[in-house]
Coordinates of C-alpha atoms in Angstrom, one line a residue:
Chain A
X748 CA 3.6 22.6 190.2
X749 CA 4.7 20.0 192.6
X750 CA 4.7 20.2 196.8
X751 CA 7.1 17.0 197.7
X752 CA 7.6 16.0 201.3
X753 CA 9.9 14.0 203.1
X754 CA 11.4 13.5 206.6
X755 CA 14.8 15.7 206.9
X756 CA 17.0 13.0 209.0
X757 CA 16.8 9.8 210.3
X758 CA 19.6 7.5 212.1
X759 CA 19.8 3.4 212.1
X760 CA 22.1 0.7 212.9
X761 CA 23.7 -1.5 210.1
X762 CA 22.6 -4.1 209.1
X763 CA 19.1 -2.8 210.0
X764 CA 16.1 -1.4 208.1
X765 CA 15.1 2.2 207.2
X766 CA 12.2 3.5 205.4
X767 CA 11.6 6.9 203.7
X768 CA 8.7 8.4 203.1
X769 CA 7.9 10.8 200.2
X770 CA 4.4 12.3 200.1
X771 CA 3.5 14.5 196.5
X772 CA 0.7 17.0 195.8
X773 CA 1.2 17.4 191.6
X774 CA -0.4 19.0 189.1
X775 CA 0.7 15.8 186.6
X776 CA 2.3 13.0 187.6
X777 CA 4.8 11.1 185.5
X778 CA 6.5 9.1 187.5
X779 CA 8.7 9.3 190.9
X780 CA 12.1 8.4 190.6
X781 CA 14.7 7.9 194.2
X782 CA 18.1 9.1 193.9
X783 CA 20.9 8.8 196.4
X784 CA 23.0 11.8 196.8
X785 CA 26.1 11.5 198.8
X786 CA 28.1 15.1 200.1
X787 CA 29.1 16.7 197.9
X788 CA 28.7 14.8 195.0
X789 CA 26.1 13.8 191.8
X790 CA 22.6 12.6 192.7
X791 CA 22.9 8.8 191.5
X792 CA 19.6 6.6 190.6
X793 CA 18.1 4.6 192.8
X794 CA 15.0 3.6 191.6
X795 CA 11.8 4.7 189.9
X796 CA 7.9 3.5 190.0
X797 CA 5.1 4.7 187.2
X798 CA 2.4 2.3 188.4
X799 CA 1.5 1.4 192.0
X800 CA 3.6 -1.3 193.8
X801 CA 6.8 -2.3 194.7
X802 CA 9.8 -2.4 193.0
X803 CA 12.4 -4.3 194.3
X804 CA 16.2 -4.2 193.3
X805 CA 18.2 -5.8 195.3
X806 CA 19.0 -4.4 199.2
X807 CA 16.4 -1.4 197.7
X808 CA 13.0 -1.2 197.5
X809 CA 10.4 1.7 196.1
X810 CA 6.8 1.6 196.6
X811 CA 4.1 3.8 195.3
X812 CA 0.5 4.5 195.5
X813 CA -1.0 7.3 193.1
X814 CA -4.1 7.4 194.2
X815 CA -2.0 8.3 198.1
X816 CA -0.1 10.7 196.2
X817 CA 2.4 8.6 198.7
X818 CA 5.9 6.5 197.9
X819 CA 8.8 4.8 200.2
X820 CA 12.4 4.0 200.0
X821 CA 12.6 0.4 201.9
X822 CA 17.2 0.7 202.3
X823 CA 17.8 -3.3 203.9
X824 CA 20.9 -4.8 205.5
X825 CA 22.4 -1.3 206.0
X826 CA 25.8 -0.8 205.4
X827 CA 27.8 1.8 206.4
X828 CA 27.9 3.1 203.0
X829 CA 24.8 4.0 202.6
X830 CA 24.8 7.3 204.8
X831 CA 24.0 9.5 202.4
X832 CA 20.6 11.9 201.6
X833 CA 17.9 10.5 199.2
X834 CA 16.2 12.6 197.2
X835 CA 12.4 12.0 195.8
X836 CA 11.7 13.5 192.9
X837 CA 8.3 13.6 190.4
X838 CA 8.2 14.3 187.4
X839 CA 5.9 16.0 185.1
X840 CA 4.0 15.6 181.7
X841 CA 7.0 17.8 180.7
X842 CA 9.7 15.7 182.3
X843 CA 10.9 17.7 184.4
X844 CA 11.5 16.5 187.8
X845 CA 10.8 18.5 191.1
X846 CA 13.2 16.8 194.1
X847 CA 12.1 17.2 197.8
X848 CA 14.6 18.5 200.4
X849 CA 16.2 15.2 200.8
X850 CA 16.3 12.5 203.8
X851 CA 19.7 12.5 205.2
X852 CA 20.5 8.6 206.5
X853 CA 23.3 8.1 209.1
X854 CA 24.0 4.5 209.6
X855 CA 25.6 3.5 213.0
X856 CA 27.8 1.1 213.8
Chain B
X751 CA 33.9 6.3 178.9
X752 CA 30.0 7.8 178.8
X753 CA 29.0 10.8 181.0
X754 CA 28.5 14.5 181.9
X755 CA 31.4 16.2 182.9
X756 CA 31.5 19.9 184.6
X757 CA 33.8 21.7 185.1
X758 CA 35.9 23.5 187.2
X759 CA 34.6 21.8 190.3
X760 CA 35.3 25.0 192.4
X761 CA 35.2 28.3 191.0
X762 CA 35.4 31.8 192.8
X763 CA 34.2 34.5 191.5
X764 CA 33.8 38.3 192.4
X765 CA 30.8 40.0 192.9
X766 CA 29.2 42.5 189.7
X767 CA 31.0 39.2 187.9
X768 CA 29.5 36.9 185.3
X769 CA 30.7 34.0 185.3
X770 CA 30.1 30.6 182.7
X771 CA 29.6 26.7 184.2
X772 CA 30.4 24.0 181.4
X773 CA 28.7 21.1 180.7
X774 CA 29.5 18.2 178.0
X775 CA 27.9 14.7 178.0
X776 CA 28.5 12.2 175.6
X777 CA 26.1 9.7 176.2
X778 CA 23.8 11.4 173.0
X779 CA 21.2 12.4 175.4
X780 CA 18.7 15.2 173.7
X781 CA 17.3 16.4 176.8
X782 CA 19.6 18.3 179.2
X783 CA 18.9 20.2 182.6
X784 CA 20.4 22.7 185.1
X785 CA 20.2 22.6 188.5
X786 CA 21.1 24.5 191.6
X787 CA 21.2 22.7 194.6
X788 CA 21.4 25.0 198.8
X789 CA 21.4 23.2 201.6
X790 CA 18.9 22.0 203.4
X791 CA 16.7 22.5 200.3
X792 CA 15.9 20.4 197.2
X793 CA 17.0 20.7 193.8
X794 CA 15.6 23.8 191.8
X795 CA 15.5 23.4 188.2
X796 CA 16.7 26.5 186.6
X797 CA 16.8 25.9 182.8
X798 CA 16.1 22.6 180.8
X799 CA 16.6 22.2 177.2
X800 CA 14.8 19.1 175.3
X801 CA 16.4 19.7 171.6
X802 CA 19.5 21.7 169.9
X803 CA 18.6 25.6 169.5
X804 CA 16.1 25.6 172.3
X805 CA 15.9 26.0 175.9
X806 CA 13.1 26.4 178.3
X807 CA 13.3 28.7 181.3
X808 CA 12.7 26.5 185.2
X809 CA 11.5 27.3 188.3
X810 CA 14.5 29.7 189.5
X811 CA 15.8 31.0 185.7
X812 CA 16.0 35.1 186.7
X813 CA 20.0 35.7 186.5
X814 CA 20.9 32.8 184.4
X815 CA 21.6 32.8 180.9
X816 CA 22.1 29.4 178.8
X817 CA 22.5 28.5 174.9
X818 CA 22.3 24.9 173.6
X819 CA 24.4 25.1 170.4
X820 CA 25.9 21.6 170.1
X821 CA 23.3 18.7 171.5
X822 CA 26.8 17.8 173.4
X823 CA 27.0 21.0 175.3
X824 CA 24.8 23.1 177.9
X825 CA 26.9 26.2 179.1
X826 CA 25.4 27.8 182.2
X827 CA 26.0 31.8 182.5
X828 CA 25.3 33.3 186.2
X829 CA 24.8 36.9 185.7
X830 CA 25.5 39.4 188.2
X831 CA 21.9 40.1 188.5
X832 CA 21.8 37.0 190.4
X833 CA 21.2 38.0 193.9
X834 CA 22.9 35.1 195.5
X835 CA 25.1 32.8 193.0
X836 CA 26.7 31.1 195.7
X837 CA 25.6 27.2 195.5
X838 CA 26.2 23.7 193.6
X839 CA 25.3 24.1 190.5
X840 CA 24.5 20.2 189.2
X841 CA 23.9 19.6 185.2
X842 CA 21.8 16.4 184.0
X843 CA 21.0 14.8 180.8
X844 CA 19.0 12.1 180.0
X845 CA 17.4 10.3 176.6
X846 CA 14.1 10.2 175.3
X847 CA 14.5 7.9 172.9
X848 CA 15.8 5.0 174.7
X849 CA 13.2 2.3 175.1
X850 CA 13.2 2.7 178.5
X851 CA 10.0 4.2 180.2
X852 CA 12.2 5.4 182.7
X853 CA 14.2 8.1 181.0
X854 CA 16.2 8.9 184.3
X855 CA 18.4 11.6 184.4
X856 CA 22.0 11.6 184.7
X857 CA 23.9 14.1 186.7
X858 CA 27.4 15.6 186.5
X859 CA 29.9 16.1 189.4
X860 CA 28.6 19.9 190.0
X861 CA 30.4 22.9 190.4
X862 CA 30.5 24.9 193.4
X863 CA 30.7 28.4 193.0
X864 CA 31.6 30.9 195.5
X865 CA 31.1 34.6 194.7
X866 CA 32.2 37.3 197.3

């Protein structure tokens, strides 16, 4: 099985920087895949990483290391719309993911 | 327009009640996956199905019945031997077959279900 952790909260200002942490203990990794969820609505697909390194799409940014069992949300310029809770998930030889609690971002004015 | 639709979005049900959640996609996905979601907790996979006419039990399956007749369609059932039905229940698809390594799943608009 998988034992995914990440913090529950944290709070910036726009236009700033936040970074999320997701740490993994798996019994078979394929892949790790970022979703933002916002409340009360569908988990929507941020990002994913398969090998280490970053992958960078636009104002989002996901890092991994395997060998760390260890991966990061980098969420630039913050903008008010994106309070919201990002998920981690991994995924399995199976694929089928397991999802952490979630990291709820508020973004201040 | 692809995507997964659920539906109702709320539904209230009765305790000793069994009750059925709907899913549809049309984006010709194989794979598709239910998932109950409690706050301040993660996503609990309860059953997934990779192919037409067979499903795979999750993590969190006792009290839930599904069928996958139609590779369209991936009706949840929530028994009334489920000992606490009351969440957001999200359903996901996604391809295996896409070129993509990525194979990220897509998710519906949930249902939240209320049972008293």
């Amino acid at each position: 099985g998988q034992n995914i952790d990440q913090p529950t909260e944290m709070t910036a200002t726009e236009g700033a920087i936040v970074q999320i942490n997701c740490t993994y203990q798996t019994s078979g990794f394929n892949g790790l895949f970022w979703y933002q969820q916002h409340a009360g609505e569908a988990p929507t697909f941020l990002s994913y990483n398969v090998l280490d390194g970053l992958e960078e799409k636009g104002r989002f940014s996901s890092f991994l290391s395997r060998s760390k069992g260890y991966s990061y949300l980098l969420l630039k310029e913050l903008q008010m719309k994106d309070s919201a809770s990002y998920l981690c998930a991994v995924r399995d030889l199976d694929y089928k993911l397991s999802f952490g609690a979630g990291t709820t971002v508020t973004v201040r004015a | 327009d692809g995507g997964i639709t659920q539906s109702p979005k709320y539904l209230f049900r009765k305790e000793g009640q069994n009750v059925t959640l709907s899913c549809e996609q049309n984006l010709n996905h194989d794979a598709m996956y239910w998932y109950r979601q409690d706050p301040g907790q993660g996503l609990r996979l309860i059953y997934y199905s990779q192919i037409v006419n067979d499903f795979q039990k999750g993590d969190i399956a006792e009290g839930y019945s599904v069928s996958r007749e139609k590779k369209e369609s991936f009706p949840l059932t929530v028994t009334s031997a489920q000992k606490n039905p009351t969440a957001f229940y999200l359903c996901a698809s996604s391809s295996q077959t896409s070129g993509s390594s990525s194979y990220e799943q897509y998710f519906g608009p949930g249902t939240r279900l209320t049972v008293t």
